[in-house]
């Protein structure tokens, strides 16, 4: 198995001789990776304890699995 250093070295060497098609593929991969890095989930989504407490106190709406599936199907129509 190649190390990360070996993989990087091979990619650098390959890019120097790559044709436009390959370079565009690499660019697409980089663009997609940068888009993923720019997406962030709000911290409030990680505060499970607070959401659980609201659920227990019946201060938040909850849905059955069937209701969730129906909402998803309706959204696709």
PDB file of C-alpha atoms in Angstrom:
ATOM      1  CA  UNK A   1       0.000   0.000   0.000  1.00  0.00           C
ATOM      2  CA  UNK A   2       1.346   3.374  -0.984  1.00  0.00           C
ATOM      3  CA  UNK A   3       1.876   6.049   1.628  1.00  0.00           C
ATOM      4  CA  UNK A   4       0.240   9.445   1.330  1.00  0.00           C
ATOM      5  CA  UNK A   5       3.619  10.935   0.436  1.00  0.00           C
ATOM      6  CA  UNK A   6       4.071   8.414  -2.393  1.00  0.00           C
ATOM      7  CA  UNK A   7       0.575   9.101  -3.720  1.00  0.00           C
ATOM      8  CA  UNK A   8       1.153  12.863  -3.682  1.00  0.00           C
ATOM      9  CA  UNK A   9       4.463  12.438  -5.488  1.00  0.00           C
ATOM     10  CA  UNK A  10       2.847  10.328  -8.227  1.00  0.00           C
ATOM     11  CA  UNK A  11      -0.014  12.828  -8.639  1.00  0.00           C
ATOM     12  CA  UNK A  12       2.410  15.763  -8.905  1.00  0.00           C
ATOM     13  CA  UNK A  13       4.445  13.920 -11.520  1.00  0.00           C
ATOM     14  CA  UNK A  14       1.317  12.933 -13.429  1.00  0.00           C
ATOM     15  CA  UNK A  15      -0.140  16.438 -13.455  1.00  0.00           C
ATOM     16  CA  UNK A  16       2.993  17.777 -15.120  1.00  0.00           C
ATOM     17  CA  UNK A  17       2.325  15.561 -18.169  1.00  0.00           C
ATOM     18  CA  UNK A  18      -1.493  15.292 -18.018  1.00  0.00           C
ATOM     19  CA  UNK A  19      -3.673  16.369 -20.912  1.00  0.00           C
ATOM     20  CA  UNK A  20      -6.509  18.881 -20.612  1.00  0.00           C
ATOM     21  CA  UNK A  21      -9.154  16.192 -20.003  1.00  0.00           C
ATOM     22  CA  UNK A  22      -7.327  14.827 -16.962  1.00  0.00           C
ATOM     23  CA  UNK A  23      -6.683  18.324 -15.625  1.00  0.00           C
ATOM     24  CA  UNK A  24     -10.400  19.129 -15.902  1.00  0.00           C
ATOM     25  CA  UNK A  25     -11.216  15.929 -13.988  1.00  0.00           C
ATOM     26  CA  UNK A  26      -8.813  16.943 -11.212  1.00  0.00           C
ATOM     27  CA  UNK A  27     -10.304  20.436 -11.178  1.00  0.00           C
ATOM     28  CA  UNK A  28     -13.805  18.944 -10.818  1.00  0.00           C
ATOM     29  CA  UNK A  29     -12.675  16.848  -7.872  1.00  0.00           C
ATOM     30  CA  UNK A  30     -11.061  19.882  -6.219  1.00  0.00           C
ATOM     31  CA  UNK A  31     -14.149  22.043  -6.825  1.00  0.00           C
ATOM     32  CA  UNK A  32     -16.428  19.386  -5.320  1.00  0.00           C
ATOM     33  CA  UNK A  33     -14.158  19.026  -2.298  1.00  0.00           C
ATOM     34  CA  UNK A  34     -14.105  22.796  -1.733  1.00  0.00           C
ATOM     35  CA  UNK A  35     -17.912  22.924  -1.909  1.00  0.00           C
ATOM     36  CA  UNK A  36     -18.086  20.222   0.780  1.00  0.00           C
ATOM     37  CA  UNK A  37     -15.684  22.202   2.961  1.00  0.00           C
ATOM     38  CA  UNK A  38     -17.842  25.334   2.645  1.00  0.00           C
ATOM     39  CA  UNK A  39     -20.952  23.520   3.841  1.00  0.00           C
ATOM     40  CA  UNK A  40     -21.421  23.583   7.560  1.00  0.00           C
ATOM     41  CA  UNK A  41     -24.107  22.277   9.846  1.00  0.00           C
ATOM     42  CA  UNK A  42     -25.342  24.761  12.448  1.00  0.00           C
ATOM     43  CA  UNK A  43     -24.259  23.894  15.980  1.00  0.00           C
ATOM     44  CA  UNK A  44     -27.909  23.804  17.018  1.00  0.00           C
ATOM     45  CA  UNK A  45     -28.272  20.595  15.016  1.00  0.00           C
ATOM     46  CA  UNK A  46     -25.767  18.929  17.298  1.00  0.00           C
ATOM     47  CA  UNK A  47     -27.478  19.908  20.548  1.00  0.00           C
ATOM     48  CA  UNK A  48     -29.348  16.636  20.869  1.00  0.00           C
ATOM     49  CA  UNK A  49     -29.902  16.928  24.621  1.00  0.00           C
ATOM     50  CA  UNK A  50     -31.826  20.193  24.311  1.00  0.00           C
ATOM     51  CA  UNK A  51     -33.962  18.779  21.502  1.00  0.00           C
ATOM     52  CA  UNK A  52     -34.580  15.604  23.524  1.00  0.00           C
ATOM     53  CA  UNK A  53     -35.722  17.616  26.529  1.00  0.00           C
ATOM     54  CA  UNK A  54     -38.174  19.580  24.374  1.00  0.00           C
ATOM     55  CA  UNK A  55     -39.495  16.307  22.980  1.00  0.00           C
ATOM     56  CA  UNK A  56     -39.966  14.816  26.464  1.00  0.00           C
ATOM     57  CA  UNK A  57     -41.782  17.965  27.628  1.00  0.00           C
ATOM     58  CA  UNK A  58     -43.903  17.790  24.448  1.00  0.00           C
ATOM     59  CA  UNK A  59     -42.665  21.241  23.450  1.00  0.00           C
ATOM     60  CA  UNK A  60     -41.707  20.104  19.967  1.00  0.00           C
ATOM     61  CA  UNK A  61     -43.528  18.357  17.166  1.00  0.00           C
ATOM     62  CA  UNK A  62     -42.549  14.813  16.315  1.00  0.00           C
ATOM     63  CA  UNK A  63     -43.490  12.559  13.440  1.00  0.00           C
ATOM     64  CA  UNK A  64     -43.833   8.835  12.913  1.00  0.00           C
ATOM     65  CA  UNK A  65     -41.620   7.153  10.355  1.00  0.00           C
ATOM     66  CA  UNK A  66     -44.639   6.780   8.089  1.00  0.00           C
ATOM     67  CA  UNK A  67     -45.359  10.533   8.297  1.00  0.00           C
ATOM     68  CA  UNK A  68     -41.762  11.312   7.421  1.00  0.00           C
ATOM     69  CA  UNK A  69     -41.903   8.998   4.416  1.00  0.00           C
ATOM     70  CA  UNK A  70     -45.141  10.623   3.219  1.00  0.00           C
ATOM     71  CA  UNK A  71     -43.679  14.126   3.584  1.00  0.00           C
ATOM     72  CA  UNK A  72     -40.624  13.060   1.589  1.00  0.00           C
ATOM     73  CA  UNK A  73     -42.749  11.510  -1.157  1.00  0.00           C
ATOM     74  CA  UNK A  74     -44.951  14.608  -1.321  1.00  0.00           C
ATOM     75  CA  UNK A  75     -41.921  16.853  -1.629  1.00  0.00           C
ATOM     76  CA  UNK A  76     -40.769  14.915  -4.687  1.00  0.00           C
ATOM     77  CA  UNK A  77     -44.066  15.412  -6.545  1.00  0.00           C
TER      78      UNK A  77
END
